[in-house]
Coordinates of N, CA and C in Angstrom, one line a residue:
Chain A
X1 N 0.4 -17.2 13.3 CA -0.9 -16.6 13.3 C -1.8 -17.3 14.3
X2 N -1.4 -18.3 15.0 CA -2.3 -18.9 16.0 C -2.5 -18.0 17.1
X3 N -1.8 -16.9 17.3 CA -2.0 -16.0 18.4 C -3.0 -14.9 18.2
X4 N -3.8 -15.0 17.1 CA -4.8 -14.1 16.8 C -6.2 -14.8 16.8
X5 N -7.1 -14.3 17.7 CA -8.4 -15.0 17.8 C -9.5 -14.0 17.4
X6 N -10.5 -14.5 16.8 CA -11.7 -13.7 16.5 C -12.9 -14.4 17.0
X7 N -13.9 -13.7 17.5 CA -15.1 -14.2 17.9 C -16.3 -13.3 17.6
X8 N -17.5 -13.8 17.4 CA -17.8 -15.2 17.2 C -17.3 -15.7 15.8
X9 N -17.5 -17.0 15.5 CA -17.2 -17.5 14.2 C -18.3 -17.1 13.2
X10 N -19.5 -17.1 13.7 CA -20.7 -16.7 12.9 C -21.5 -15.7 13.7
X11 N -22.0 -14.7 13.0 CA -22.8 -13.6 13.7 C -24.0 -13.3 12.8
X12 N -25.1 -13.1 13.4 CA -26.3 -12.8 12.7 C -26.8 -11.4 13.2
X13 N -27.1 -10.5 12.2 CA -27.5 -9.2 12.5 C -28.9 -8.9 12.0
X14 N -29.7 -8.3 12.9 CA -31.0 -7.9 12.5 C -31.0 -6.5 11.9
X15 N -32.0 -6.1 11.2 CA -32.2 -4.8 10.7 C -32.0 -3.7 11.8
X16 N -31.2 -2.7 11.5 CA -31.1 -1.6 12.5 C -30.3 -1.9 13.7
X17 N -29.6 -3.0 13.7 CA -28.8 -3.4 14.9 C -27.4 -3.2 14.7
X18 N -26.7 -2.8 15.7 CA -25.2 -2.7 15.7 C -24.7 -4.0 16.3
X19 N -23.6 -4.5 15.7 CA -23.0 -5.7 16.2 C -21.5 -5.5 16.3
X20 N -20.8 -6.1 17.3 CA -19.4 -5.9 17.5 C -18.7 -7.3 17.3
X21 N -17.6 -7.2 16.5 CA -16.8 -8.4 16.2 C -15.5 -8.2 17.1
X22 N -15.1 -9.3 17.7 CA -13.9 -9.2 18.6 C -12.7 -9.7 17.9
X23 N -11.6 -9.1 18.1 CA -10.2 -9.5 17.7 C -9.2 -9.3 18.8
X24 N -8.6 -10.4 19.1 CA -7.6 -10.3 20.2 C -6.3 -11.0 19.7
X25 N -5.1 -10.4 20.1 CA -3.8 -11.0 19.7 C -2.9 -11.0 20.9
X26 N -2.2 -12.1 21.1 CA -1.2 -12.2 22.2 C 0.2 -12.3 21.6
X27 N 0.4 -11.7 20.4 CA 1.7 -11.7 19.8 C 2.6 -10.4 20.1
X28 N 2.0 -9.6 20.9 CA 2.6 -8.3 21.2 C 2.9 -7.4 20.0
X29 N 2.0 -7.6 19.0 CA 2.1 -6.8 17.7 C 1.6 -5.4 18.0
X30 N 2.3 -4.4 17.3 CA 1.9 -3.0 17.4 C 0.6 -2.7 16.6
X31 N 0.6 -3.3 15.4 CA -0.4 -2.9 14.4 C -1.5 -3.9 14.3
X32 N -2.7 -3.5 14.1 CA -3.9 -4.4 13.9 C -4.7 -3.8 12.8
X33 N -5.4 -4.7 12.1 CA -6.2 -4.3 10.9 C -7.5 -5.1 10.8
X34 N -8.5 -4.5 10.1 CA -9.7 -5.2 9.8 C -9.9 -5.1 8.3
X35 N -10.2 -6.3 7.8 CA -10.5 -6.4 6.3 C -11.9 -7.1 6.2
X36 N -12.5 -6.7 5.0 CA -13.8 -7.3 4.6 C -13.5 -8.1 3.4
X37 N -14.0 -9.4 3.3 CA -13.8 -10.2 2.1 C -15.2 -10.6 1.5
X38 N -15.4 -10.2 0.3 CA -16.6 -10.6 -0.5 C -16.1 -11.5 -1.6
X39 N -16.9 -12.4 -2.1 CA -16.5 -13.3 -3.2 C -16.1 -12.5 -4.4
X40 N -14.9 -12.8 -5.0 CA -14.4 -12.2 -6.2 C -13.9 -10.8 -6.0
X41 N -13.8 -10.3 -4.8 CA -13.3 -9.0 -4.6 C -12.0 -8.9 -3.7
X42 N -11.5 -10.0 -3.4 CA -10.3 -10.0 -2.5 C -10.6 -9.4 -1.2
X43 N -9.6 -8.8 -0.5 CA -9.7 -8.3 0.8 C -9.6 -6.8 0.7
X44 N -10.6 -6.1 1.4 CA -10.6 -4.7 1.4 C -10.4 -4.2 2.8
X45 N -9.6 -3.1 3.0 CA -9.2 -2.6 4.3 C -10.3 -1.7 4.8
X46 N -10.8 -2.0 6.1 CA -11.8 -1.2 6.7 C -11.2 -0.1 7.6
X47 N -10.4 -0.6 8.6 CA -9.7 0.3 9.5 C -8.4 -0.4 9.9
X48 N -7.4 0.5 10.3 CA -6.2 -0.1 10.8 C -5.7 0.8 11.9
X49 N -4.9 0.2 12.8 CA -4.3 0.9 13.9 C -2.8 0.5 14.1
X50 N -2.0 1.5 14.1 CA -0.5 1.2 14.2 C -0.1 1.3 15.6
X51 N -0.8 2.0 16.5 CA -0.4 2.0 17.9 C -1.7 2.2 18.7
X52 N -1.6 1.9 20.0 CA -2.8 2.1 20.9 C -3.3 3.5 20.9
X53 N -4.6 3.6 21.0 CA -5.3 4.9 21.0 C -5.2 5.7 19.7
X54 N -4.9 5.0 18.6 CA -4.8 5.7 17.3 C -5.3 4.7 16.2
X55 N -6.1 5.1 15.3 CA -6.5 4.3 14.2 C -6.8 5.2 13.0
X56 N -6.8 4.5 11.8 CA -7.0 5.3 10.6 C -8.1 4.6 9.7
X57 N -8.8 5.3 9.0 CA -9.8 4.7 8.1 C -9.1 4.1 6.9
X58 N -9.6 2.9 6.5 CA -9.1 2.3 5.3 C -9.9 2.7 4.1
X59 N -10.1 1.8 3.2 CA -10.8 2.1 1.9 C -12.3 2.1 2.0
X60 N -12.8 1.3 3.0 CA -14.3 1.2 3.0 C -14.8 1.3 4.5
X61 N -14.4 2.4 5.1 CA -14.7 2.6 6.5 C -16.2 3.0 6.8
X62 N -16.9 3.5 5.8 CA -18.3 3.9 6.1 C -19.2 2.8 6.6
X63 N -19.9 3.1 7.8 CA -20.7 2.1 8.4 C -20.1 1.3 9.4
X64 N -18.8 1.5 9.6 CA -18.0 0.7 10.6 C -17.4 1.7 11.6
X65 N -17.1 1.2 12.8 CA -16.3 1.9 13.8 C -15.4 1.0 14.6
X66 N -14.3 1.5 15.1 CA -13.3 0.7 15.9 C -12.9 1.5 17.1
X67 N -12.2 0.7 18.0 CA -11.5 1.3 19.1 C -10.2 0.6 19.3
X68 N -9.2 1.2 19.9 CA -7.9 0.5 20.2 C -7.5 1.0 21.6
X69 N -8.1 0.6 22.6 CA -7.8 1.0 24.0 C -6.7 0.1 24.6
X70 N -6.5 -1.1 24.0 CA -5.5 -2.0 24.5 C -4.7 -2.5 23.3
X71 N -3.4 -2.8 23.5 CA -2.6 -3.2 22.5 C -3.1 -4.5 21.9
X72 N -3.6 -5.4 22.7 CA -4.0 -6.7 22.2 C -5.4 -6.8 21.7
X73 N -6.2 -5.7 21.7 CA -7.6 -5.8 21.3 C -7.9 -4.7 20.3
X74 N -8.7 -5.1 19.3 CA -9.1 -4.2 18.2 C -10.5 -4.5 17.7
X75 N -11.6 -4.2 18.5 CA -12.9 -4.6 18.1 C -13.5 -3.8 17.0
X76 N -14.3 -4.4 16.2 CA -14.9 -3.7 15.1 C -16.5 -3.7 15.3
X77 N -17.1 -2.6 15.2 CA -18.5 -2.5 15.3 C -19.1 -2.2 13.9
X78 N -20.0 -3.1 13.5 CA -20.7 -2.9 12.2 C -22.0 -2.2 12.6
X79 N -22.2 -1.0 12.2 CA -23.4 -0.2 12.6 C -24.5 -0.4 11.6
X80 N -25.7 0.1 12.0 CA -26.9 0.0 11.2 C -26.7 0.8 9.9
X81 N -25.7 1.7 9.8 CA -25.5 2.5 8.6 C -24.8 1.7 7.5
X82 N -24.3 0.5 7.9 CA -23.7 -0.4 6.9 C -24.8 -1.2 6.3
X83 N -25.2 -0.8 5.1 CA -26.4 -1.4 4.5 C -26.2 -2.8 3.9
X84 N -25.0 -3.2 3.6 CA -24.7 -4.5 3.0 C -23.6 -5.2 3.8
X85 N -23.9 -5.6 5.1 CA -22.8 -6.1 5.9 C -22.5 -7.5 5.7
X86 N -23.2 -8.3 5.0 CA -22.9 -9.7 4.8 C -21.6 -9.9 4.2
X87 N -20.7 -10.5 4.9 CA -19.3 -10.7 4.4 C -18.5 -11.6 5.4
X88 N -17.3 -11.9 5.0 CA -16.4 -12.6 5.9 C -15.4 -11.5 6.4
X89 N -15.3 -11.3 7.7 CA -14.5 -10.3 8.3 C -13.2 -10.9 8.8
X90 N -12.1 -10.3 8.4 CA -10.8 -10.8 8.9 C -10.0 -9.8 9.6
X91 N -9.5 -10.1 10.7 CA -8.6 -9.3 11.5 C -7.2 -9.7 11.3
X92 N -6.2 -8.8 11.3 CA -4.8 -9.1 11.2 C -4.0 -8.3 12.1
X93 N -2.8 -8.7 12.3 CA -1.8 -7.9 13.1 C -0.4 -8.1 12.6
X94 N 0.4 -7.1 12.9 CA 1.8 -7.2 12.5 C 2.7 -6.4 13.4
X95 N 4.0 -6.6 13.4 CA 4.9 -6.0 14.3 C 5.5 -4.8 13.7
X96 N 6.2 -4.1 14.5 CA 7.0 -2.9 14.1 C 6.2 -1.9 13.4
X97 N 5.1 -1.6 14.0 CA 4.2 -0.5 13.4 C 3.7 -0.8 12.0
X98 N 3.6 -2.0 11.6 CA 3.1 -2.4 10.3 C 4.2 -2.6 9.3
X99 N 5.5 -2.6 9.7 CA 6.6 -2.8 8.7 C 6.8 -4.3 8.4
X100 N 6.2 -5.2 9.2 CA 6.4 -6.6 9.1 C 5.2 -7.3 8.5
X101 N 5.3 -8.6 8.3 CA 4.2 -9.4 7.8 C 2.9 -9.3 8.6
X102 N 1.8 -9.3 7.9 CA 0.5 -9.3 8.6 C 0.1 -10.8 8.7
X103 N -0.4 -11.1 9.9 CA -0.9 -12.4 10.2 C -2.4 -12.3 10.5
X104 N -3.2 -13.3 9.9 CA -4.6 -13.2 10.0 C -5.2 -14.1 11.1
X105 N -6.4 -13.6 11.6 CA -7.2 -14.4 12.5 C -8.1 -15.3 11.7
X106 N -8.9 -16.2 12.3 CA -9.7 -17.2 11.6 C -10.9 -16.6 10.9
X107 N -11.3 -15.4 11.2 CA -12.4 -14.7 10.6 C -13.7 -14.9 11.3
X108 N -14.6 -13.9 11.0 CA -16.0 -14.0 11.4 C -16.9 -13.8 10.2
X109 N -17.9 -14.7 10.1 CA -18.8 -14.6 9.0 C -20.1 -13.9 9.5
X110 N -20.4 -12.8 8.9 CA -21.6 -12.0 9.4 C -22.7 -12.2 8.3
X111 N -23.9 -12.5 8.9 CA -25.0 -12.7 8.0 C -26.2 -11.8 8.5
X112 N -27.0 -11.4 7.6 CA -28.1 -10.5 8.0 C -29.4 -11.3 8.0
X113 N -30.2 -11.2 9.0 CA -31.4 -11.9 9.1 C -32.5 -11.2 8.4
Chain V
X1 N -4.3 6.4 -4.4 CA -3.8 5.3 -3.7 C -3.4 4.2 -4.5
X2 N -2.9 3.1 -3.9 CA -2.4 2.0 -4.6 C -3.5 1.2 -5.2
X3 N -3.2 0.6 -6.4 CA -4.2 -0.3 -7.1 C -3.4 -1.5 -7.5
X4 N -3.9 -2.7 -7.2 CA -3.2 -3.9 -7.5 C -4.2 -4.8 -8.4
X5 N -3.7 -5.1 -9.6 CA -4.4 -6.0 -10.5 C -3.8 -7.4 -10.5
X6 N -4.6 -8.4 -10.5 CA -4.1 -9.8 -10.4 C -4.7 -10.6 -11.5
X7 N -3.9 -11.4 -12.2 CA -4.3 -12.3 -13.3 C -3.6 -13.6 -13.3
X8 N -4.3 -14.7 -13.7 CA -5.7 -14.8 -14.1 C -6.6 -14.9 -12.9
X9 N -7.9 -14.8 -13.0 CA -8.8 -15.0 -11.9 C -9.0 -16.4 -11.6
X10 N -8.8 -17.3 -12.6 CA -8.9 -18.7 -12.3 C -7.8 -19.4 -13.1
X11 N -7.2 -20.5 -12.6 CA -6.1 -21.2 -13.2 C -6.2 -22.6 -12.9
X12 N -6.3 -23.4 -14.0 CA -6.4 -24.9 -13.8 C -5.2 -25.6 -14.4
X13 N -4.5 -26.4 -13.7 CA -3.3 -27.1 -14.2 C -3.4 -28.6 -13.8
X14 N -2.6 -29.4 -14.4 CA -2.4 -30.8 -14.1 C -1.3 -30.9 -13.0
X15 N -1.5 -31.9 -12.2 CA -0.5 -32.2 -11.2 C 0.9 -32.3 -11.8
X16 N 1.9 -31.7 -11.2 CA 3.2 -31.7 -11.8 C 3.6 -30.6 -12.7
X17 N 2.5 -29.9 -13.2 CA 2.8 -28.7 -14.0 C 3.2 -27.5 -13.2
X18 N 3.6 -26.5 -13.8 CA 3.9 -25.2 -13.2 C 2.7 -24.3 -13.2
X19 N 2.6 -23.4 -12.3 CA 1.5 -22.4 -12.3 C 2.2 -21.0 -12.1
X20 N 1.7 -20.0 -12.8 CA 2.2 -18.6 -12.7 C 1.1 -17.7 -12.5
X21 N 1.1 -16.8 -11.5 CA 0.1 -15.8 -11.2 C 0.8 -14.5 -11.2
X22 N 0.2 -13.5 -11.9 CA 0.9 -12.2 -12.1 C 0.1 -11.1 -11.5
X23 N 0.8 -10.1 -11.0 CA 0.2 -8.9 -10.4 C 0.9 -7.7 -10.8
X24 N 0.2 -6.6 -11.1 CA 0.7 -5.3 -11.3 C 0.3 -4.3 -10.3
X25 N 1.1 -3.3 -10.0 CA 0.7 -2.3 -9.0 C 1.0 -0.9 -9.6
X26 N 0.4 0.1 -9.0 CA 0.4 1.4 -9.5 C 1.3 2.4 -8.8
X27 N 1.5 2.2 -7.5 CA 2.2 3.1 -6.7 C 3.7 2.8 -6.6
X28 N 4.5 3.6 -7.2 CA 6.0 3.4 -7.3 C 6.6 3.4 -5.9
X29 N 5.9 3.9 -4.9 CA 6.4 3.9 -3.5 C 6.3 2.5 -2.8
X30 N 5.5 1.6 -3.4 CA 5.4 0.3 -2.8 C 6.7 -0.5 -2.9
X31 N 7.0 -1.1 -1.8 CA 8.3 -1.9 -1.7 C 8.2 -3.2 -1.0
X32 N 7.0 -3.6 -0.6 CA 6.8 -4.9 0.1 C 5.7 -5.6 -0.6
X33 N 5.9 -6.9 -1.0 CA 5.0 -7.6 -1.8 C 4.8 -9.0 -1.3
X34 N 3.8 -9.3 -0.5 CA 3.5 -10.6 0.0 C 2.5 -11.4 -0.8
X35 N 2.6 -12.7 -0.7 CA 1.6 -13.6 -1.3 C 1.0 -14.4 -0.3
X36 N -0.4 -14.5 -0.3 CA -1.1 -15.3 0.6 C -1.9 -16.4 0.0
X37 N -2.0 -17.5 0.7 CA -2.8 -18.7 0.2 C -4.0 -18.8 1.1
X38 N -5.2 -18.9 0.5 CA -6.4 -19.1 1.4 C -7.2 -20.3 0.9
X39 N -7.3 -21.2 1.8 CA -8.2 -22.4 1.5 C -9.6 -22.1 1.9
X40 N -10.5 -22.8 1.4 CA -11.9 -22.5 1.5 C -12.4 -22.4 3.0
X41 N -12.9 -21.2 3.3 CA -13.4 -20.9 4.7 C -12.3 -20.7 5.7
X42 N -11.1 -20.6 5.3 CA -10.0 -20.5 6.2 C -9.3 -19.1 6.1
X43 N -8.4 -18.8 7.0 CA -7.7 -17.5 7.0 C -6.6 -17.5 5.9
X44 N -6.3 -16.3 5.3 CA -5.2 -16.2 4.4 C -3.9 -16.5 5.2
X45 N -3.0 -17.2 4.6 CA -1.7 -17.5 5.2 C -0.6 -17.1 4.3
X46 N 0.4 -16.4 4.8 CA 1.6 -16.0 4.1 C 2.4 -17.2 3.5
X47 N 2.7 -17.2 2.2 CA 3.5 -18.3 1.7 C 4.9 -17.8 1.3
X48 N 5.0 -16.5 0.9 CA 6.2 -16.0 0.5 C 6.1 -14.5 0.3
X49 N 7.1 -13.7 0.5 CA 7.1 -12.3 0.3 C 8.4 -11.8 -0.2
X50 N 8.4 -10.6 -0.8 CA 9.6 -10.1 -1.4 C 9.6 -8.6 -1.2
X51 N 10.8 -8.0 -0.9 CA 11.0 -6.6 -0.8 C 11.7 -6.1 -2.0
X52 N 11.6 -4.8 -2.2 CA 12.1 -4.2 -3.5 C 13.6 -4.2 -3.7
X53 N 14.3 -4.6 -2.7 CA 15.8 -4.6 -2.8 C 16.3 -5.9 -3.5
X54 N 15.4 -6.8 -3.8 CA 15.7 -8.0 -4.4 C 14.8 -8.3 -5.6
X55 N 15.3 -9.1 -6.6 CA 14.5 -9.3 -7.8 C 13.8 -10.6 -7.8
X56 N 14.3 -11.6 -6.9 CA 13.7 -12.9 -6.9 C 13.9 -13.5 -5.6
X57 N 13.0 -14.4 -5.2 CA 13.1 -15.1 -3.9 C 12.5 -16.5 -4.1
X58 N 13.2 -17.5 -3.5 CA 12.7 -18.9 -3.7 C 12.5 -19.5 -2.3
X59 N 11.5 -20.4 -2.2 CA 11.3 -21.2 -1.1 C 10.8 -22.6 -1.5
X60 N 11.6 -23.5 -1.7 CA 11.3 -24.8 -2.2 C 10.6 -24.7 -3.6
X61 N 9.3 -25.1 -3.7 CA 8.6 -25.1 -5.0 C 8.0 -23.7 -5.3
X62 N 8.2 -22.8 -4.4 CA 7.6 -21.5 -4.7 C 8.6 -20.4 -4.9
X63 N 8.4 -19.5 -5.8 CA 9.3 -18.4 -6.1 C 8.5 -17.2 -6.4
X64 N 9.0 -16.0 -6.1 CA 8.4 -14.8 -6.5 C 9.5 -13.9 -7.2
X65 N 9.1 -13.3 -8.3 CA 9.9 -12.4 -9.0 C 9.3 -11.0 -9.0
X66 N 10.2 -10.0 -9.0 CA 9.7 -8.6 -9.0 C 10.4 -7.8 -10.0
X67 N 9.7 -7.0 -10.8 CA 10.2 -6.1 -11.8 C 9.7 -4.7 -11.4
X68 N 10.6 -3.9 -10.7 CA 10.1 -2.6 -10.2 C 9.9 -1.6 -11.3
X69 N 10.7 -1.7 -12.3 CA 10.6 -0.8 -13.5 C 9.2 -0.9 -14.1
X70 N 8.8 -2.2 -14.3 CA 7.5 -2.4 -15.0 C 6.4 -2.5 -14.0
X71 N 6.7 -2.4 -12.7 CA 5.7 -2.5 -11.6 C 4.9 -3.7 -11.7
X72 N 5.6 -4.9 -11.8 CA 4.8 -6.1 -11.7 C 5.6 -7.2 -11.0
X73 N 4.9 -8.1 -10.4 CA 5.6 -9.2 -9.6 C 4.7 -10.5 -9.9
X74 N 5.4 -11.6 -9.8 CA 4.7 -12.9 -10.1 C 5.0 -14.0 -9.1
X75 N 4.1 -14.9 -9.0 CA 4.3 -16.1 -8.1 C 4.4 -17.3 -9.0
X76 N 5.4 -18.1 -8.8 CA 5.7 -19.3 -9.6 C 5.6 -20.5 -8.7
X77 N 4.8 -21.4 -9.0 CA 4.7 -22.7 -8.2 C 5.1 -23.8 -9.2
X78 N 6.1 -24.5 -8.9 CA 6.6 -25.6 -9.7 C 6.1 -27.0 -9.1
X79 N 6.1 -28.0 -10.0 CA 5.7 -29.3 -9.5 C 4.4 -29.3 -8.7
X80 N 3.3 -28.7 -9.2 CA 2.1 -28.5 -8.4 C 1.5 -29.8 -7.9
X81 N 0.9 -29.7 -6.8 CA 0.2 -30.9 -6.2 C -1.2 -30.5 -5.9
X82 N -2.1 -31.5 -5.7 CA -3.5 -31.2 -5.4 C -3.7 -30.3 -4.2
X83 N -2.8 -30.4 -3.2 CA -3.0 -29.6 -2.0 C -2.6 -28.1 -2.2
X84 N -2.1 -27.8 -3.4 CA -1.8 -26.4 -3.8 C -3.1 -25.7 -4.2
X85 N -4.1 -26.5 -4.4 CA -5.4 -25.9 -4.8 C -5.9 -25.0 -3.7
X86 N -6.2 -23.7 -4.1 CA -6.6 -22.7 -3.1 C -6.8 -21.4 -3.9
X87 N -7.1 -20.3 -3.1 CA -7.1 -19.0 -3.7 C -5.9 -18.3 -3.3
X88 N -5.2 -17.7 -4.2 CA -3.9 -17.0 -4.0 C -4.1 -15.5 -4.1
X89 N -3.6 -14.7 -3.2 CA -3.7 -13.3 -3.2 C -2.3 -12.7 -3.2
X90 N -2.2 -11.7 -4.1 CA -1.0 -10.8 -4.0 C -1.3 -9.5 -3.3
X91 N -0.3 -8.8 -2.8 CA -0.6 -7.6 -2.1 C 0.6 -6.7 -2.3
X92 N 0.4 -5.4 -2.1 CA 1.5 -4.4 -2.2 C 1.4 -3.4 -1.1
X93 N 2.5 -2.9 -0.5 CA 2.5 -2.0 0.6 C 3.6 -1.0 0.4
X94 N 3.3 0.3 0.6 CA 4.3 1.4 0.5 C 5.2 1.5 1.7
X95 N 6.4 1.9 1.5 CA 7.3 2.1 2.6 C 7.3 3.6 3.0
X96 N 6.2 4.3 2.8 CA 6.2 5.7 3.2 C 6.0 5.9 4.7
X97 N 6.3 7.1 5.1 CA 6.2 7.3 6.5 C 4.7 7.7 6.9
X98 N 4.5 7.9 8.1 CA 3.1 8.3 8.6 C 2.1 7.2 8.5
X99 N 0.9 7.6 8.1 CA -0.2 6.7 8.2 C -0.2 5.7 7.0
X100 N 0.6 5.8 6.0 CA 0.5 4.8 4.9 C 1.3 3.6 5.2
X101 N 2.1 3.6 6.3 CA 3.0 2.5 6.6 C 2.2 1.3 6.9
X102 N 2.6 0.2 6.3 CA 2.0 -1.1 6.6 C 0.7 -1.4 5.9
X103 N 0.1 -0.4 5.2 CA -1.2 -0.6 4.6 C -1.1 -1.5 3.3
X104 N -1.6 -2.7 3.4 CA -1.6 -3.6 2.3 C -2.8 -3.3 1.4
X105 N -2.5 -3.3 0.1 CA -3.6 -3.4 -0.9 C -3.5 -4.7 -1.6
X106 N -4.7 -5.4 -1.7 CA -4.7 -6.8 -2.2 C -5.2 -6.8 -3.6
X107 N -4.7 -7.8 -4.4 CA -5.3 -8.1 -5.7 C -6.6 -8.9 -5.4
X108 N -7.3 -9.2 -6.5 CA -8.6 -9.7 -6.5 C -8.6 -11.3 -6.2
X109 N -7.5 -11.9 -6.3 CA -7.3 -13.3 -6.0 C -7.4 -14.2 -7.3
X110 N -6.7 -15.3 -7.2 CA -6.6 -16.3 -8.3 C -7.0 -17.6 -7.7
X111 N -8.1 -18.3 -8.3 CA -8.5 -19.6 -7.8 C -7.6 -20.6 -8.6
X112 N -6.7 -21.3 -7.9 CA -5.9 -22.3 -8.5 C -6.5 -23.7 -8.2
X113 N -6.7 -24.5 -9.3 CA -7.1 -25.8 -9.2 C -6.1 -26.7 -9.8
X114 N -5.6 -27.7 -9.0 CA -4.6 -28.7 -9.5 C -5.3 -30.0 -9.6
X115 N -5.4 -30.5 -10.8 CA -6.1 -31.8 -11.1 C -5.1 -33.0 -10.9
X116 N -5.5 -34.0 -10.2 CA -4.6 -35.2 -10.0 C -4.4 -35.9 -11.3

């Protein structure tokens, strides 16, 4: 999982602002995922992508958007429509279209000013 | 969709004791069950996983058992050590085709504390 990087480590968002979280992997994995982690609620799936130029909504996609223009990159935008964005955001990737183990990046902690 | 319930939410043991964490799932199509360990402020890391074609898997002090009929699976840690203290998550994934493939549903997590 050392081949998955996320930036920044901490991110501050102002009211009405869109912010983008970066996720890059050099593992040549097909599938990439975004999760949100809140205390006591485990990990919840926001969006996932099994191949380039294709992605699917997860369980809590409202207020978020993604793109998958390159195999190694899967950025997540937290839009102003997401009213409670404070959370720990984790990106993951896996091989073989998602049939294999998911490995996680180090995470980005998003805070609202 | 899939629903995964995990118990207990907190577990406190003495060093050297065993710890057991249990999960139940709802989707009979699920056939991949990983367990992740997450230390405070860190990323989740896979510690063991099991597929539905086996009932038990061991890796040193860690084992996972699966009962497909009852739709539950458990993590067993023997001879616990203080460094085992962390949050443990179970997850389940269906082996269906199309867009469901690889989608993990996580349990709520168990905070394990091992006292020296």
